[in-house]
Amino acid sequence: MTIPNEQRNRLAHDPHRPHYHFLAPASWLNDPNGLIQWRGQYHLFYQHNPDAARFGKIYWGHATSADLVHWQDLPIALAPTPDGPDADGCWSGCIVDDDGVPTMLYTGLRGRVQRPCLATSADGLLTWTKYPGNPVIAAAPLGVDQIEFRDHCVWKENDMWYQAIGSRIPDIGGAALLYRSPNLRDWEYMHPLCTGVASETGTIWECPDFFPLGDAHVLAISPIPLRKSLYLVGSYADHRFTPERMGEIDVGGHFYAPQTLRDERGRRIMFGWLWEGRSEAAQLAAGWAGVMSLPRVLSPRHDGRVSFAPAPELAALRGAHRRWAGLQITYASAHVLPEIQGDSVEIVAEFAAGDAAAFGLDMRRSPDGAEYTRIVYDRARQRIEIDRRRSSSSAEDQHDVQGGMLELADGEALRLHIFVDRSVVEVFANDHMCLTSRVYPSRPDSLGVALFAQGGAAELRSIDLWEVGSIWL
Ligand code: DQQ
């Protein structure tokens, strides 16, 4: 049997393979699953096809971390059982603590039919025994699409377990269906926890994740066909969730199917799947596809939205550091930061807009400026964007501009916290908004960082850069 470290070492030479974002030892990764802190250790399970770098027959991969930053691979946790209800795949789900017994609810796929299944672990989450009575729910309720019925969020209220399952109500829209159970095995359908409107929030909701945050409740959903994840903030009463506000979890176009955990310190922490931005042929040739986002800490904002910040533990990866302060940036000059070269760096930059119409920062920049990936703030449109039109010279890679609204109050600075990790660019703007994208620079010398302003001057108040170490133990 190949052990994961050997697989990782075999792919280590690949210049696009991140080294401080989590990814599978090799092959395919998609959704985070079963996130839990158990007896102090963080556990990250993930949708995994060990056979090829493409979606296929899905297993649950597994890794653990003592500090939320450094990870150790563990053997595959869950595999399809021939002739079982999960014969064609073990799709997304969650893990809860059932009075000391780690208990997993996941979606068993057989043919096109998706049904909830249960498994338990008696050895600290390493190996899992499937419940002989699987599936624990025989079919989706009447009126619900029978083959769009998957992904599980389970929680306890008083002595009762509750479960939200993603689905589609024909002619209406995506929905999260609510069930209850005294024992995690016998489930009674109650009603939709929340139903969407197809024109606004898609026709199918995948990966519902429901949790309290501050005084409100949050429902995170990944709607088909939107290709992005949303959060709904609202109130939860009589086992129904009423959304009052909606936002995008990440506006960079590459973040999907997030799941959260509440850790032992009471923090709500989210991981999401960062899909690729290059052709399927390139993914197969690379031998790997799919990366996990950095862990993000969620908190409620004064305006009712949710704020996302990188987990502070990530600072443990920082190496050599450089700092500049008080630079005037004008259109006339290219402000290439000297002595900064890197495809694995963390950057914290604070800009005052001055009279510039647009300003920002280029990274993965070639010395001649032909290749770069740009983060730009457009003042008139109040938009922050990631621009990949010059990120690589390969026609096989995506070349677009993605972004969203970021309103800055009068005099408010733009604070960018950027994590460049080879093919991943993960950006946190003003401590609450995320843009994540994937880039595949063609040139080995696309390693520089530069600042720019257009239509006037901007002031770079300060910029800190760190080299970033690896997360693999
Ligand atoms: N992917 C899983 C499903 C989920 C979808 C299959 C979201 O369970 O609905 O890997 O990426």
Coordinates of C-alpha atoms and ligand atoms in Angstrom, one line a residue:
M1 CA 0.0 0.0 0.0
T2 CA 1.3 3.5 -0.9
I3 CA 1.5 5.6 2.2
P4 CA 0.3 9.2 1.9
N5 CA 3.8 10.7 2.5
E6 CA 5.2 8.9 -0.5
Q7 CA 2.4 10.2 -2.6
R8 CA 3.0 13.7 -1.4
N9 CA 6.7 13.5 -2.0
R10 CA 6.1 12.2 -5.5
L11 CA 4.1 15.4 -6.3
A12 CA 6.2 17.8 -4.3
H13 CA 8.1 19.1 -7.4
D14 CA 4.9 20.4 -9.0
P15 CA 5.2 24.3 -8.9
H16 CA 1.4 24.7 -8.8
R17 CA 0.8 22.5 -5.8
P18 CA 0.1 24.5 -2.6
H19 CA 2.2 23.8 0.4
Y20 CA 0.3 25.5 3.2
H21 CA -3.3 24.9 2.0
F22 CA -4.6 21.4 2.8
L23 CA -5.0 19.0 -0.1
A24 CA -5.2 15.2 -0.5
P25 CA -1.9 13.2 -0.7
A26 CA -2.7 12.8 -4.4
S27 CA -5.8 12.6 -6.8
W28 CA -9.1 14.3 -6.2
L29 CA -10.5 16.3 -3.2
N30 CA -13.7 18.2 -2.9
D31 CA -16.0 19.1 0.0
P32 CA -14.8 19.2 3.6
N33 CA -16.7 16.7 5.8
G34 CA -17.1 15.6 9.4
L35 CA -15.2 18.7 10.8
I36 CA -14.8 18.2 14.5
Q37 CA -12.4 18.8 17.4
W38 CA -12.3 15.6 19.3
R39 CA -10.3 15.3 22.5
G40 CA -8.3 18.3 21.5
Q41 CA -7.4 17.2 18.0
Y42 CA -9.0 18.8 14.9
H43 CA -10.2 16.3 12.4
L44 CA -10.7 17.2 8.7
F45 CA -12.4 14.6 6.5
Y46 CA -12.9 15.3 2.8
Q47 CA -14.6 14.0 -0.3
H48 CA -11.8 12.0 -2.1
N49 CA -11.4 10.0 -5.2
P50 CA -8.2 8.1 -4.6
D51 CA -8.2 6.6 -8.1
A52 CA -7.8 9.7 -10.3
A53 CA -7.6 13.5 -10.2
R54 CA -11.3 13.8 -11.2
F55 CA -14.6 13.4 -9.5
G56 CA -15.6 9.7 -9.4
K57 CA -16.4 7.0 -6.8
I58 CA -16.0 9.1 -3.6
Y59 CA -14.4 8.0 -0.3
W60 CA -13.8 10.0 2.8
G61 CA -10.1 11.1 3.2
H62 CA -8.9 12.0 6.7
A63 CA -6.3 14.1 8.4
T64 CA -5.8 15.5 11.9
S65 CA -4.1 18.5 13.4
A66 CA -3.3 19.6 17.0
D67 CA -3.1 23.3 16.1
L68 CA -5.5 23.8 13.1
V69 CA -2.4 24.5 10.9
H70 CA -0.1 21.5 10.7
W71 CA -1.7 18.4 9.3
Q72 CA -1.0 14.7 9.4
D73 CA -2.5 12.3 6.9
L74 CA -4.5 9.4 8.2
P75 CA -5.8 6.3 6.3
I76 CA -9.0 6.7 4.2
A77 CA -11.8 6.7 6.8
L78 CA -14.8 5.5 4.7
A79 CA -15.1 3.6 1.5
P80 CA -18.2 2.5 -0.6
T81 CA -19.5 -1.0 0.2
P82 CA -20.3 -3.1 -2.9
D83 CA -24.0 -3.8 -2.8
G84 CA -24.5 -1.4 0.1
P85 CA -26.6 1.8 -0.1
D86 CA -23.3 3.7 -0.6
A87 CA -22.1 1.3 -3.3
D88 CA -21.4 4.2 -5.7
G89 CA -20.0 6.8 -3.3
C90 CA -19.9 8.1 0.3
W91 CA -20.9 11.7 -0.2
S92 CA -20.9 14.6 2.2
G93 CA -21.8 14.6 5.8
C94 CA -21.0 15.4 9.3
I95 CA -19.8 13.9 12.6
V96 CA -21.4 14.4 16.0
D97 CA -20.5 13.3 19.6
D98 CA -23.3 10.9 20.6
D99 CA -22.5 10.6 24.3
G100 CA -18.9 9.8 23.7
V101 CA -19.4 7.8 20.5
P102 CA -18.2 9.6 17.3
T103 CA -21.2 9.2 14.9
M104 CA -21.2 10.1 11.3
L105 CA -24.2 10.9 9.0
Y106 CA -23.3 10.9 5.4
T107 CA -25.0 10.4 2.0
G108 CA -24.9 7.0 0.5
L109 CA -25.0 7.0 -3.3
R110 CA -26.3 4.0 -5.2
G111 CA -27.1 4.5 -8.8
R112 CA -28.6 8.0 -8.8
V113 CA -30.3 7.4 -5.5
Q114 CA -29.0 9.3 -2.4
R115 CA -29.9 8.2 1.1
P116 CA -28.7 9.1 4.6
C117 CA -26.4 6.6 6.2
L118 CA -24.8 6.3 9.6
A119 CA -21.4 5.0 10.9
T120 CA -19.7 5.0 14.3
S121 CA -16.1 4.8 15.4
A122 CA -14.7 3.0 18.4
D123 CA -11.1 3.9 17.9
G124 CA -11.0 7.7 18.0
L125 CA -12.3 8.4 14.5
L126 CA -9.8 6.3 12.6
T127 CA -12.0 3.4 11.4
W128 CA -15.8 3.4 11.0
T129 CA -18.4 0.7 11.3
K130 CA -21.5 1.2 9.1
Y131 CA -24.8 0.8 10.8
P132 CA -26.4 -2.4 9.6
G133 CA -29.8 -0.7 9.4
N134 CA -28.5 1.8 6.7
P135 CA -30.0 3.8 5.1
V136 CA -31.4 5.5 8.2
I137 CA -34.0 7.4 6.0
A138 CA -35.5 5.3 3.2
A139 CA -36.5 8.1 0.8
A140 CA -36.9 11.8 0.5
P141 CA -40.3 13.1 1.6
L142 CA -43.2 13.3 -0.9
G143 CA -43.0 16.5 -3.0
V144 CA -39.2 16.6 -2.9
D145 CA -36.9 15.6 -5.7
Q146 CA -35.9 12.0 -4.9
I147 CA -32.5 12.2 -6.5
E148 CA -31.4 15.5 -5.0
F149 CA -31.4 14.6 -1.4
R150 CA -28.0 14.8 0.3
D151 CA -25.6 16.3 2.7
H152 CA -26.2 16.5 6.5
C153 CA -26.0 18.9 9.3
V154 CA -26.8 17.4 12.7
W155 CA -27.2 19.2 16.0
K156 CA -28.9 18.5 19.4
E157 CA -31.6 20.6 21.1
N158 CA -32.5 19.4 24.6
D159 CA -32.6 15.6 24.3
M160 CA -33.5 15.5 20.6
W161 CA -31.3 15.4 17.5
Y162 CA -32.1 17.5 14.5
Q163 CA -30.8 17.1 11.0
A164 CA -30.9 19.4 8.0
I165 CA -30.6 17.7 4.5
G166 CA -30.0 19.5 1.2
S167 CA -32.6 19.1 -1.5
R168 CA -34.8 20.5 -4.2
I169 CA -38.5 21.2 -4.1
P170 CA -39.7 21.0 -7.8
D171 CA -41.1 24.3 -9.1
I172 CA -40.1 26.2 -6.0
G173 CA -36.3 26.0 -5.3
G174 CA -33.6 24.7 -3.1
A175 CA -34.4 23.7 0.4
A176 CA -33.0 22.4 3.7
L177 CA -35.3 19.7 5.0
L178 CA -35.6 19.3 8.8
Y179 CA -35.8 15.9 10.5
R180 CA -35.7 14.9 14.2
S181 CA -34.6 11.8 16.0
P182 CA -34.2 10.6 19.6
N183 CA -31.2 8.3 18.7
L184 CA -29.7 9.4 15.3
R185 CA -31.1 6.2 13.7
D186 CA -34.8 6.7 13.6
W187 CA -35.7 9.9 11.9
E188 CA -39.0 11.7 11.5
Y189 CA -39.5 14.3 8.8
M190 CA -40.8 17.6 10.2
H191 CA -40.9 20.3 7.4
P192 CA -38.4 22.4 5.5
L193 CA -36.1 24.3 7.9
C194 CA -35.9 26.9 5.1
T195 CA -37.0 27.0 1.4
G196 CA -35.5 29.3 -1.2
V197 CA -36.8 30.9 -4.4
A198 CA -35.1 29.4 -7.5
S199 CA -34.5 32.7 -9.2
E200 CA -32.6 34.0 -6.2
T201 CA -31.0 31.1 -4.5
G202 CA -30.9 28.3 -7.0
T203 CA -32.8 25.1 -7.6
I204 CA -30.9 22.7 -5.4
W205 CA -29.2 23.4 -2.1
E206 CA -26.1 21.4 -1.4
C207 CA -24.2 21.1 1.9
P208 CA -26.6 23.0 4.3
D209 CA -24.7 24.0 7.5
F210 CA -26.8 25.5 10.2
F211 CA -25.5 27.1 13.4
P212 CA -25.9 29.9 15.9
L213 CA -23.7 33.0 15.5
G214 CA -23.9 35.8 18.0
D215 CA -27.6 36.5 18.6
A216 CA -28.7 35.1 15.2
H217 CA -28.6 31.8 13.3
V218 CA -26.7 31.2 10.0
L219 CA -27.6 28.8 7.2
A220 CA -24.7 28.3 4.8
I221 CA -25.8 26.8 1.5
S222 CA -24.1 25.8 -1.8
P223 CA -26.9 26.2 -4.4
I224 CA -26.9 24.7 -7.9
P225 CA -26.5 26.3 -10.4
L226 CA -24.9 29.3 -8.8
R227 CA -21.4 27.9 -8.4
K228 CA -20.8 29.8 -5.2
S229 CA -21.8 29.5 -1.6
L230 CA -24.1 31.8 0.3
Y231 CA -24.9 32.6 3.9
L232 CA -28.3 33.4 5.2
V233 CA -28.6 35.2 8.6
G234 CA -31.9 35.2 10.4
S235 CA -34.0 33.9 13.2
Y236 CA -34.7 30.4 14.3
A237 CA -38.0 29.8 16.1
D238 CA -40.5 26.8 16.2
H239 CA -37.9 24.8 14.2
R240 CA -38.1 27.1 11.3
F241 CA -35.4 29.4 10.0
T242 CA -36.4 32.8 8.7
P243 CA -33.6 34.5 6.7
E244 CA -33.3 38.3 7.1
R245 CA -30.1 38.9 5.2
M246 CA -28.0 37.1 2.6
G247 CA -24.4 37.3 1.6
E248 CA -21.7 35.6 -0.5
I249 CA -19.2 33.6 1.5
D250 CA -16.4 34.3 -1.0
V251 CA -16.6 36.4 -4.2
G252 CA -13.5 35.0 -5.9
G253 CA -15.3 32.3 -7.8
H254 CA -13.5 29.2 -6.4
F255 CA -15.0 28.5 -3.0
Y256 CA -17.7 25.9 -2.5
A257 CA -19.4 23.5 -0.2
P258 CA -18.1 24.9 3.1
Q259 CA -18.7 23.3 6.4
T260 CA -18.0 24.6 9.9
L261 CA -17.2 23.3 13.3
R262 CA -17.4 24.8 16.8
D263 CA -14.1 24.2 18.4
E264 CA -13.3 23.7 22.1
R265 CA -12.7 27.4 22.5
G266 CA -16.2 28.1 21.2
R267 CA -15.1 29.5 17.8
R268 CA -17.0 28.9 14.6
I269 CA -14.4 27.8 12.1
M270 CA -15.1 27.2 8.4
F271 CA -13.3 25.3 5.6
G272 CA -14.4 25.2 2.0
W273 CA -13.3 23.5 -1.2
L274 CA -11.3 25.5 -3.7
W275 CA -11.8 24.0 -7.1
E276 CA -9.4 24.2 -9.9
G277 CA -9.2 26.9 -12.6
R278 CA -7.6 24.9 -15.4
S279 CA -8.7 22.2 -17.8
E280 CA -9.6 18.7 -16.8
A281 CA -6.8 17.4 -18.9
A282 CA -4.3 19.6 -17.0
Q283 CA -5.8 18.3 -13.7
L284 CA -5.4 14.7 -14.7
A285 CA -1.9 15.3 -16.0
A286 CA -1.0 16.9 -12.7
G287 CA -2.3 13.9 -10.8
W288 CA -4.1 16.0 -8.2
A289 CA -7.1 18.4 -8.1
G290 CA -8.9 20.3 -5.3
V291 CA -7.6 22.3 -2.4
M292 CA -9.1 23.2 1.0
S293 CA -9.4 26.9 2.0
L294 CA -7.5 28.1 5.0
P295 CA -9.5 27.9 8.3
R296 CA -11.7 30.9 8.6
V297 CA -13.1 32.2 11.9
L298 CA -16.6 33.5 11.7
S299 CA -18.1 36.3 13.7
P300 CA -21.2 38.4 13.6
R301 CA -20.9 42.0 12.3
H302 CA -22.6 45.0 13.7
D303 CA -24.6 45.3 10.4
G304 CA -26.0 41.8 10.6
R305 CA -23.5 40.3 8.1
V306 CA -21.0 37.6 8.8
S307 CA -17.3 38.4 8.9
F308 CA -14.6 35.9 7.9
A309 CA -11.0 36.2 9.1
P310 CA -8.1 33.8 8.8
A311 CA -7.5 31.7 11.9
P312 CA -4.8 33.5 14.0
E313 CA -3.0 30.2 14.4
L314 CA -1.8 30.5 10.8
A315 CA 0.9 33.0 12.1
A316 CA 2.8 29.9 13.2
L317 CA 3.8 29.3 9.6
R318 CA 5.5 32.7 9.2
G319 CA 9.2 32.8 8.3
A320 CA 11.4 35.6 7.0
H321 CA 9.7 39.0 7.3
R322 CA 10.0 42.4 5.5
R323 CA 8.1 45.6 6.1
W324 CA 7.7 48.9 4.2
A325 CA 5.8 51.9 5.3
G326 CA 4.6 55.3 3.9
L327 CA 5.0 54.8 0.1
Q328 CA 3.2 57.1 -2.4
I329 CA 2.0 55.0 -5.4
T330 CA 1.3 56.7 -8.7
Y331 CA 0.5 55.5 -12.1
A332 CA 3.8 56.7 -13.5
S333 CA 6.0 54.2 -11.7
A334 CA 5.9 50.5 -11.2
H335 CA 6.4 49.9 -7.5
V336 CA 8.0 46.5 -7.6
L337 CA 8.9 45.6 -4.0
P338 CA 12.6 44.9 -4.0
E339 CA 14.0 41.6 -2.6
I340 CA 10.6 40.0 -2.5
Q341 CA 10.3 36.8 -4.5
G342 CA 8.0 34.1 -3.6
D343 CA 5.1 31.8 -4.5
S344 CA 4.4 31.1 -0.8
V345 CA 3.9 34.4 1.0
E346 CA 1.6 36.1 3.3
I347 CA 1.0 39.8 2.8
V348 CA -0.8 42.3 5.0
A349 CA -1.1 45.7 3.3
E350 CA -3.0 48.9 4.3
F351 CA -3.8 51.5 1.6
A352 CA -5.3 55.0 1.9
A353 CA -7.1 55.8 -1.3
G354 CA -5.7 59.3 -1.8
D355 CA -7.1 60.6 -5.1
A356 CA -6.5 57.3 -7.1
A357 CA -9.5 55.9 -9.0
A358 CA -8.2 52.4 -8.5
F359 CA -5.3 50.9 -6.7
G360 CA -4.0 47.6 -5.4
L361 CA -1.4 45.0 -5.6
D362 CA 0.1 42.5 -8.2
M363 CA 1.5 39.2 -7.2
R364 CA 3.0 36.2 -9.0
R365 CA 4.5 38.9 -11.2
S366 CA 7.2 38.2 -13.8
P367 CA 10.2 40.7 -13.8
D368 CA 9.1 42.2 -17.1
G369 CA 5.5 42.7 -15.8
A370 CA 4.0 40.5 -18.6
E371 CA 2.5 38.0 -16.2
Y372 CA 0.7 38.9 -12.9
T373 CA -2.4 38.4 -10.8
R374 CA -4.0 41.6 -9.6
I375 CA -6.1 42.6 -6.6
V376 CA -7.7 45.9 -7.4
Y377 CA -10.0 48.2 -5.5
D378 CA -12.2 50.4 -7.8
R379 CA -13.4 53.4 -5.8
A380 CA -16.2 54.6 -8.1
R381 CA -17.7 51.1 -8.3
Q382 CA -16.8 50.3 -4.7
R383 CA -15.7 46.9 -5.8
I384 CA -12.8 44.7 -4.9
E385 CA -11.7 42.3 -7.7
I386 CA -9.2 39.7 -8.5
D387 CA -8.0 40.0 -12.1
R388 CA -6.6 36.8 -13.7
R389 CA -6.4 38.1 -17.3
R390 CA -2.6 38.1 -17.2
S391 CA -2.1 35.3 -14.6
S392 CA -0.8 32.8 -17.2
S393 CA -0.1 32.5 -20.9
S394 CA -1.9 29.2 -21.2
A395 CA -5.2 29.2 -23.0
E396 CA -6.2 26.2 -20.9
D397 CA -6.4 28.3 -17.8
Q398 CA -9.3 30.6 -16.7
H399 CA -8.6 34.3 -17.4
D400 CA -11.3 36.4 -15.9
V401 CA -12.2 39.1 -13.3
Q402 CA -14.2 38.1 -10.2
G403 CA -15.2 40.2 -7.2
G404 CA -17.8 41.9 -5.2
M405 CA -18.9 45.1 -3.4
L406 CA -16.8 46.5 -0.6
E407 CA -18.1 49.8 0.7
L408 CA -15.4 51.8 2.5
A409 CA -16.6 54.5 4.9
D410 CA -15.1 58.0 4.4
G411 CA -11.4 57.8 5.3
E412 CA -11.6 54.1 5.9
A413 CA -8.4 52.3 4.7
L414 CA -8.3 49.2 2.5
R415 CA -6.7 46.4 4.4
L416 CA -5.7 43.4 2.4
H417 CA -4.6 40.1 4.0
I418 CA -3.4 38.0 1.1
F419 CA -2.2 34.4 1.2
V420 CA -0.3 33.4 -2.0
D421 CA 0.3 29.7 -2.0
R422 CA 1.5 28.7 -5.5
S423 CA -1.8 28.2 -7.4
V424 CA -4.0 29.6 -4.6
V425 CA -4.6 33.3 -3.9
E426 CA -6.8 33.7 -0.9
V427 CA -7.6 37.3 0.1
F428 CA -9.4 38.7 3.1
A429 CA -10.4 42.4 2.7
N430 CA -11.0 44.6 5.7
D431 CA -11.3 41.6 8.0
H432 CA -14.6 40.5 6.8
M433 CA -14.8 39.7 3.1
C434 CA -13.1 36.9 1.1
L435 CA -12.0 36.5 -2.5
T436 CA -10.3 33.2 -3.4
S437 CA -9.0 32.2 -6.8
R438 CA -6.7 29.8 -8.5
V439 CA -3.8 30.8 -10.8
Y440 CA -1.2 28.8 -12.8
P441 CA 1.6 31.2 -13.8
S442 CA 3.4 29.8 -16.9
R443 CA 6.8 31.3 -16.0
P444 CA 9.0 30.1 -13.1
D445 CA 10.1 33.7 -12.4
S446 CA 6.5 35.0 -11.8
L447 CA 7.4 35.5 -8.2
G448 CA 7.4 39.3 -7.6
V449 CA 5.0 41.6 -5.8
A450 CA 4.2 45.2 -7.0
L451 CA 1.9 48.0 -6.1
F452 CA -0.1 50.2 -8.5
A453 CA -2.4 53.1 -8.6
Q454 CA -4.5 54.5 -11.5
G455 CA -6.1 57.9 -12.1
G456 CA -4.2 59.5 -9.2
A457 CA -2.1 58.6 -6.3
A458 CA -2.7 56.2 -3.4
E459 CA -0.7 55.8 -0.2
L460 CA 0.5 52.5 1.0
R461 CA 0.5 53.0 4.7
S462 CA 2.3 49.8 5.4
I463 CA 3.0 46.4 4.0
D464 CA 4.3 43.3 5.8
L465 CA 5.4 40.2 3.9
W466 CA 6.3 36.8 5.3
E467 CA 7.6 33.7 3.7
V468 CA 5.3 30.9 4.7
G469 CA 6.3 27.4 5.7
S470 CA 4.7 24.0 5.0
I471 CA 1.8 22.5 6.9
W472 CA 2.9 18.9 6.6
L473 CA 4.2 17.1 9.7
Ligands
DQQ1 N1 -20.5 17.2 -3.6 C1 -20.8 16.0 -2.9 C2 -22.2 16.1 -2.5 C3 -22.4 17.5 -2.4 C4 -21.5 18.1 -3.5 C5 -20.4 14.8 -3.7 C6 -21.0 19.5 -3.3 O1 -22.5 15.4 -1.4 O2 -23.7 17.8 -2.6 O3 -19.0 14.9 -3.5 O4 -19.8 19.7 -3.9

